[in-house]
Tab-separated table of C-alpha atoms and ligand atoms in Angstrom:
chain	number	residue	atom	x	y	z
A	235	MET	CA	0.000	0.000	0.000
A	236	LEU	CA	1.294	3.426	-0.981
A	237	LEU	CA	0.270	5.347	2.163
A	238	SER	CA	0.739	2.714	4.817
A	239	GLY	CA	1.207	4.326	8.263
A	240	LYS	CA	0.664	7.827	6.866
A	241	THR	CA	-1.933	10.405	7.803
A	242	ALA	CA	-3.615	12.827	5.429
A	243	VAL	CA	-5.819	15.897	5.694
A	244	ILE	CA	-8.111	16.618	2.746
A	245	SER	CA	-10.209	19.790	2.495
A	246	GLY	CA	-13.514	19.876	0.639
A	247	ALA	CA	-13.946	16.121	0.833
A	248	ALA	CA	-17.516	15.680	2.033
A	249	SER	CA	-19.558	15.951	-1.150
A	250	ARG	CA	-20.791	12.578	-2.345
A	251	ARG	CA	-19.523	12.684	-5.968
A	252	GLY	CA	-16.632	15.036	-5.309
A	253	ILE	CA	-12.907	14.729	-6.008
A	254	GLY	CA	-12.113	15.146	-2.294
A	255	LEU	CA	-14.173	12.184	-1.120
A	256	ALA	CA	-12.881	9.975	-3.961
A	257	THR	CA	-9.379	10.919	-2.774
A	258	ALA	CA	-10.197	10.193	0.867
A	259	ARG	CA	-11.546	6.772	-0.132
A	260	LEU	CA	-8.455	5.959	-2.209
A	261	PHE	CA	-6.029	7.191	0.480
A	262	ALA	CA	-7.831	5.061	3.098
A	263	ALA	CA	-7.640	2.029	0.792
A	264	GLU	CA	-3.891	2.689	0.458
A	265	GLY	CA	-3.427	2.547	4.240
A	266	ALA	CA	-3.737	6.186	5.335
A	267	ARG	CA	-5.703	7.617	8.237
A	268	VAL	CA	-7.661	10.492	6.755
A	269	ALA	CA	-9.111	13.697	8.177
A	270	ILE	CA	-11.878	15.137	6.041
A	271	LEU	CA	-12.294	18.899	6.502
A	272	ASP	CA	-15.361	20.493	4.963
A	273	ILE	CA	-17.552	23.539	5.456
A	274	ASP	CA	-20.389	21.025	5.940
A	275	GLY	CA	-19.357	19.446	9.248
A	276	ALA	CA	-22.161	16.866	9.403
A	277	ALA	CA	-21.367	15.660	5.870
A	278	ALA	CA	-17.650	15.553	6.766
A	279	ARG	CA	-18.324	13.288	9.771
A	280	GLU	CA	-20.620	11.089	7.689
A	281	ALA	CA	-18.032	10.819	4.894
A	282	ALA	CA	-15.262	9.935	7.371
A	283	ALA	CA	-17.389	7.170	8.884
A	284	ALA	CA	-18.254	5.874	5.400
A	285	ILE	CA	-14.622	5.314	4.395
A	286	GLY	CA	-13.898	3.100	7.423
A	287	ASP	CA	-12.759	3.153	11.037
A	288	GLY	CA	-10.230	5.580	12.499
A	289	HIS	CA	-10.858	8.478	10.143
A	290	LEU	CA	-11.941	11.982	11.197
A	291	GLY	CA	-14.576	14.371	9.864
A	292	ILE	CA	-14.328	18.013	10.939
A	293	GLY	CA	-16.365	21.081	10.037
A	294	CYS	CA	-13.991	23.800	8.786
A	295	ASP	CA	-14.397	26.817	6.516
A	296	VAL	CA	-10.955	27.033	4.911
A	297	VAL	CA	-11.363	30.806	4.542
A	298	ASP	CA	-11.353	31.152	8.328
A	299	ARG	CA	-7.777	30.962	9.635
A	300	ALA	CA	-8.909	30.377	13.240
A	301	ALA	CA	-11.081	27.459	12.090
A	302	CYS	CA	-8.090	26.016	10.169
A	303	ASP	CA	-5.896	26.264	13.280
A	304	GLU	CA	-8.575	24.631	15.390
A	305	ALA	CA	-8.975	21.809	12.867
A	306	ALA	CA	-5.187	21.331	12.758
A	307	GLY	CA	-5.144	21.049	16.558
A	308	ARG	CA	-7.876	18.423	16.508
A	309	VAL	CA	-6.214	16.381	13.756
A	310	LEU	CA	-2.833	16.453	15.481
A	311	ALA	CA	-4.399	15.502	18.829
A	312	ALA	CA	-6.077	12.505	17.171
A	313	PHE	CA	-3.365	11.371	14.719
A	314	GLY	CA	-0.163	12.675	16.345
A	315	GLN	CA	1.282	13.657	12.977
A	316	VAL	CA	0.260	14.792	9.499
A	317	ASP	CA	2.194	13.620	6.438
A	318	VAL	CA	-0.060	14.887	3.668
A	319	LEU	CA	-2.235	17.955	3.146
A	320	VAL	CA	-4.536	18.127	0.140
A	321	ASN	CA	-5.881	21.655	-0.408
A	322	ASN	CA	-8.870	20.578	-2.450
A	323	ALA	CA	-11.820	22.727	-1.305
A	324	GLY	CA	-13.249	25.013	-3.944
A	325	ILE	CA	-16.341	26.604	-5.431
A	326	THR	CA	-17.195	27.947	-8.868
A	327	GLN	CA	-19.714	30.214	-10.589
A	328	PRO	CA	-20.544	30.392	-14.328
A	329	LEU	CA	-20.473	34.210	-14.537
A	330	LYS	CA	-19.244	36.532	-17.279
A	331	LEU	CA	-16.863	39.376	-16.405
A	332	MET	CA	-19.511	42.093	-16.054
A	333	GLU	CA	-21.833	39.856	-14.047
A	334	ILE	CA	-19.315	39.347	-11.233
A	335	GLY	CA	-20.288	41.350	-8.172
A	336	ALA	CA	-17.936	42.324	-5.351
A	337	ALA	CA	-19.289	39.578	-3.090
A	338	ASP	CA	-18.903	36.948	-5.869
A	339	TRP	CA	-15.287	38.020	-6.430
A	340	GLU	CA	-14.481	37.982	-2.737
A	341	ARG	CA	-15.980	34.561	-2.001
A	342	LEU	CA	-14.474	32.874	-5.101
A	343	ILE	CA	-10.996	34.215	-4.407
A	344	ASP	CA	-11.354	33.527	-0.694
A	345	VAL	CA	-12.394	29.877	-0.891
A	346	ASN	CA	-10.200	28.853	-3.840
A	347	LEU	CA	-7.046	30.856	-3.054
A	348	ARG	CA	-7.052	32.182	0.511
A	349	GLY	CA	-8.247	28.730	1.615
A	350	VAL	CA	-5.044	27.149	0.273
A	351	PHE	CA	-2.995	29.793	2.079
A	352	SER	CA	-4.857	29.518	5.410
A	353	LEU	CA	-4.912	25.737	5.660
A	354	SER	CA	-1.261	25.494	4.581
A	355	GLN	CA	-0.269	28.005	7.264
A	356	ALA	CA	-2.116	25.878	9.816
A	357	PHE	CA	-0.112	22.707	8.999
A	358	VAL	CA	3.299	23.950	7.805
A	359	PRO	CA	4.739	24.577	11.308
A	360	HIS	CA	4.078	20.913	12.201
A	361	MET	CA	5.524	19.640	8.896
A	362	ARG	CA	8.576	21.889	9.357
A	363	GLU	CA	9.132	20.515	12.830
A	364	ARG	CA	9.100	16.974	11.420
A	365	GLY	CA	11.164	17.936	8.373
A	366	ALA	CA	8.692	16.173	6.096
A	367	GLY	CA	5.398	16.652	4.339
A	368	SER	CA	3.591	16.669	1.015
A	369	ILE	CA	1.089	19.378	0.128
A	370	ALA	CA	-1.040	19.015	-3.003
A	371	CYS	CA	-3.095	21.977	-4.192
A	372	MET	CA	-6.112	22.112	-6.479
A	373	SER	CA	-5.832	24.451	-9.454
A	374	SER	CA	-7.648	23.961	-12.769
A	375	VAL	CA	-7.192	23.919	-16.529
A	376	SER	CA	-9.208	27.168	-16.321
A	377	ALA	CA	-6.117	28.850	-14.869
A	378	GLN	CA	-4.007	27.741	-17.852
A	379	ARG	CA	-6.365	28.345	-20.771
A	380	GLY	CA	-8.287	31.375	-19.539
A	381	GLY	CA	-11.506	29.649	-18.513
A	382	GLY	CA	-14.153	29.130	-21.160
A	383	ILE	CA	-15.340	25.835	-19.709
A	384	PHE	CA	-17.669	26.589	-16.818
A	385	GLY	CA	-16.212	28.941	-14.180
A	386	GLY	CA	-15.962	32.684	-14.776
A	387	PRO	CA	-12.861	34.921	-14.945
A	388	HIS	CA	-12.764	35.178	-11.141
A	389	TYR	CA	-12.463	31.366	-10.963
A	390	SER	CA	-9.593	31.409	-13.506
A	391	ALA	CA	-7.891	34.163	-11.499
A	392	ALA	CA	-8.208	32.290	-8.206
A	393	LYS	CA	-6.935	29.012	-9.670
A	394	ALA	CA	-4.027	30.827	-11.398
A	395	GLY	CA	-3.236	32.338	-8.009
A	396	VAL	CA	-3.030	28.830	-6.561
A	397	LEU	CA	-0.326	27.950	-9.125
A	398	GLY	CA	1.798	30.935	-8.082
A	399	LEU	CA	1.264	30.362	-4.381
A	400	ALA	CA	2.056	26.642	-4.584
A	401	LYS	CA	5.217	27.156	-6.653
A	402	ALA	CA	6.485	29.798	-4.210
A	403	MET	CA	5.678	27.512	-1.286
A	404	ALA	CA	7.558	24.671	-3.014
A	405	ARG	CA	10.646	26.869	-3.334
A	406	GLU	CA	10.484	28.116	0.268
A	407	LEU	CA	9.582	24.825	1.942
A	408	GLY	CA	11.808	22.446	-0.031
A	409	PRO	CA	14.751	22.860	2.377
A	410	ASP	CA	12.374	21.844	5.194
A	411	GLY	CA	11.618	18.538	3.465
A	412	ILE	CA	8.139	19.685	2.413
A	413	ARG	CA	7.038	19.128	-1.179
A	414	VAL	CA	4.270	21.275	-2.738
A	415	ASN	CA	2.597	20.444	-6.043
A	416	CYS	CA	-0.563	21.260	-8.005
A	417	VAL	CA	-3.116	19.388	-10.069
A	418	THR	CA	-4.877	21.069	-12.995
A	419	PRO	CA	-7.938	19.013	-13.913
A	420	GLY	CA	-10.081	19.559	-16.988
A	421	LEU	CA	-13.821	18.989	-16.697
A	422	ILE	CA	-14.492	16.366	-14.024
A	423	GLN	CA	-17.988	14.982	-13.467
A	424	THR	CA	-18.897	16.140	-9.951
A	425	ASP	CA	-21.699	18.256	-8.496
A	426	ILE	CA	-19.672	21.492	-8.419
A	427	THR	CA	-21.537	22.753	-11.491
A	428	GLY	CA	-24.796	22.599	-9.525
A	429	GLY	CA	-26.836	21.157	-12.416
A	430	LYS	CA	-25.977	24.141	-14.638
A	431	LEU	CA	-23.836	22.108	-17.058
A	432	THR	CA	-26.211	20.827	-19.753
A	433	GLU	CA	-25.766	17.664	-21.871
A	434	THR	CA	-25.296	19.903	-24.921
A	435	MET	CA	-22.493	21.808	-23.179
A	436	LYS	CA	-20.855	18.494	-22.183
A	437	ALA	CA	-21.038	17.114	-25.740
A	438	GLU	CA	-19.473	20.322	-27.065
A	439	ILE	CA	-16.618	20.095	-24.530
A	440	ILE	CA	-15.965	16.395	-25.270
A	441	LYS	CA	-15.349	17.295	-28.958
A	442	GLY	CA	-12.173	19.065	-27.777
A	443	ILE	CA	-10.865	16.207	-25.614
A	444	PRO	CA	-8.478	13.743	-27.341
A	445	LEU	CA	-9.379	10.982	-24.854
A	446	CYS	CA	-13.050	11.516	-25.816
A	447	ARG	CA	-14.579	11.626	-22.340
A	448	LEU	CA	-14.967	13.870	-19.323
A	449	GLY	CA	-12.861	13.083	-16.273
A	450	THR	CA	-13.962	11.232	-13.156
A	451	ALA	CA	-13.227	12.104	-9.534
A	452	GLU	CA	-11.071	8.945	-9.386
A	453	ASP	CA	-8.928	10.184	-12.304
A	454	VAL	CA	-7.889	13.121	-10.120
A	455	ALA	CA	-7.718	11.112	-6.869
A	456	ARG	CA	-5.041	8.861	-8.420
A	457	ILE	CA	-2.860	11.891	-9.208
A	458	TYR	CA	-3.296	13.204	-5.661
A	459	LEU	CA	-2.211	9.713	-4.504
A	460	PHE	CA	0.944	9.917	-6.610
A	461	LEU	CA	1.746	13.359	-5.156
A	462	ALA	CA	0.997	12.216	-1.589
A	463	SER	CA	3.098	9.070	-1.811
A	464	ASP	CA	6.842	8.513	-1.940
A	465	LEU	CA	6.493	7.692	-5.651
A	466	SER	CA	6.840	11.470	-6.124
A	467	ALA	CA	9.676	11.930	-3.582
A	468	TYR	CA	11.725	14.093	-6.011
A	469	VAL	CA	8.782	16.094	-7.378
A	470	THR	CA	8.068	19.598	-6.074
A	471	GLY	CA	6.728	22.767	-7.668
A	472	ALA	CA	5.137	20.617	-10.371
A	473	VAL	CA	1.789	21.098	-12.074
A	474	ILE	CA	0.144	17.897	-13.257
A	475	ASP	CA	-2.547	18.139	-15.930
A	476	VAL	CA	-5.467	15.709	-15.555
A	477	ASN	CA	-7.486	16.819	-18.543
A	478	GLY	CA	-7.677	14.015	-21.130
A	479	GLY	CA	-5.593	16.144	-23.484
A	480	MET	CA	-8.063	19.069	-23.458
A	481	LEU	CA	-5.018	21.336	-23.113
A	482	ILE	CA	-1.688	20.088	-24.435
A	483	HIS	CA	1.055	22.641	-23.929
B	701	LIG	P1	-17.580	19.477	-5.081
B	701	LIG	O1	-18.532	20.626	-5.017
B	701	LIG	O2	-18.105	18.102	-5.192
B	701	LIG	O3	-16.571	19.520	-3.847
B	701	LIG	C1	-16.168	20.722	-3.247
B	701	LIG	C2	-16.182	20.510	-1.743
B	701	LIG	O4	-15.625	21.668	-1.124
B	701	LIG	C3	-17.592	20.330	-1.178
B	701	LIG	O5	-17.613	19.207	-0.317
B	701	LIG	C4	-17.830	21.641	-0.417
B	701	LIG	O6	-18.702	21.484	0.697
B	701	LIG	C5	-16.419	21.996	0.002
B	701	LIG	N1	-16.257	23.419	0.301
B	701	LIG	C6	-16.762	24.485	-0.375
B	701	LIG	N2	-16.415	25.627	0.229
B	701	LIG	C7	-15.650	25.284	1.298
B	701	LIG	C8	-15.000	26.025	2.320
B	701	LIG	N3	-15.065	27.357	2.355
B	701	LIG	N4	-14.318	25.340	3.268
B	701	LIG	C9	-14.260	23.989	3.258
B	701	LIG	N5	-14.865	23.232	2.322
B	701	LIG	C10	-15.553	23.884	1.355
B	701	LIG	O7	-16.632	19.805	-6.316
B	701	LIG	P2	-15.363	19.085	-6.955
B	701	LIG	O8	-15.573	19.176	-8.413
B	701	LIG	O9	-15.069	17.795	-6.320
B	701	LIG	O10	-14.246	20.170	-6.607
B	701	LIG	C11	-13.090	19.911	-5.842
B	701	LIG	C12	-12.017	20.885	-6.271
B	701	LIG	O11	-11.661	20.618	-7.635
B	701	LIG	C13	-12.431	22.371	-6.253
B	701	LIG	O12	-11.360	23.147	-5.767
B	701	LIG	C14	-12.680	22.678	-7.707
B	701	LIG	O13	-12.544	24.045	-7.996
B	701	LIG	C15	-11.633	21.822	-8.360
B	701	LIG	N6	-11.816	21.516	-9.777
B	701	LIG	C16	-12.941	20.874	-10.185
B	701	LIG	C17	-13.100	20.581	-11.533
B	701	LIG	C18	-14.336	19.904	-12.051
B	701	LIG	O14	-14.538	19.900	-13.270
B	701	LIG	N7	-15.178	19.318	-11.205
B	701	LIG	C19	-12.090	20.931	-12.441
B	701	LIG	C20	-10.937	21.568	-11.982
B	701	LIG	C21	-10.816	21.849	-10.643
């Protein structure tokens, strides 16, 4: 098993068809103890129980630094150590530039970008102390190709910000034994689109994907597993596309 004896924290991992829960399930199957952090605390506890014994589910809004610190304290009290942090939580909105209000901008940037910053700050001191850790961050193909799939320009901006933040963290934290990498998925079939992605839109998108299908949550979970495990021991500051060839660059 690739994560035997390891512990992992995954944010945004409570939604039933989401990438986070698929990752939690895979990590647990590979031997890890997993802490699921989600803004929906009840769903987080339910999800943790569903993936087996010994896992944790904690309510945590990743935008709220105090909540991140509190969650980190609870995870460390329960697990003793954290080897892997997956900054996966995110939201999107299908808005055009002129439709984005101040509150939309703030919440999108906050959850997708500040959330990565806040939760990382909560766990880095512990990882530094141990001289080890792997942090994987969720970006998106939208950051690389300027959106045009589902999320608006504010989503592209937030996810592009994640790339910059993660690369700078990789450079700064490498000497402490902490690796930081990003995944950039294409269109993955989850509930993040809130029913607003029609079959016609999907068919149109698939025409531009060389592998001729949309992605699954498991497609991304397997890349998070690679980044979490020692298979990627010499990989940091990397961005791994999981897009079926939608963007080849
Ligand atoms: P999802 O909606 O199924 O999962 C997102 C999870 O994040 C949910 O469980 C939600 O409750 C949680 N969440 C939202 N706001 C939060 C907050 N403030 N604090 C803590 N948790 C919060 O969607 P998903 O598609 O599995 O998305 C996971 C990540 O993947 C997101 O960052 C998303 O932007 C990114 N992504 C998704 C796709 C896609 O096509 N589905 C593509 C590229 C990137």
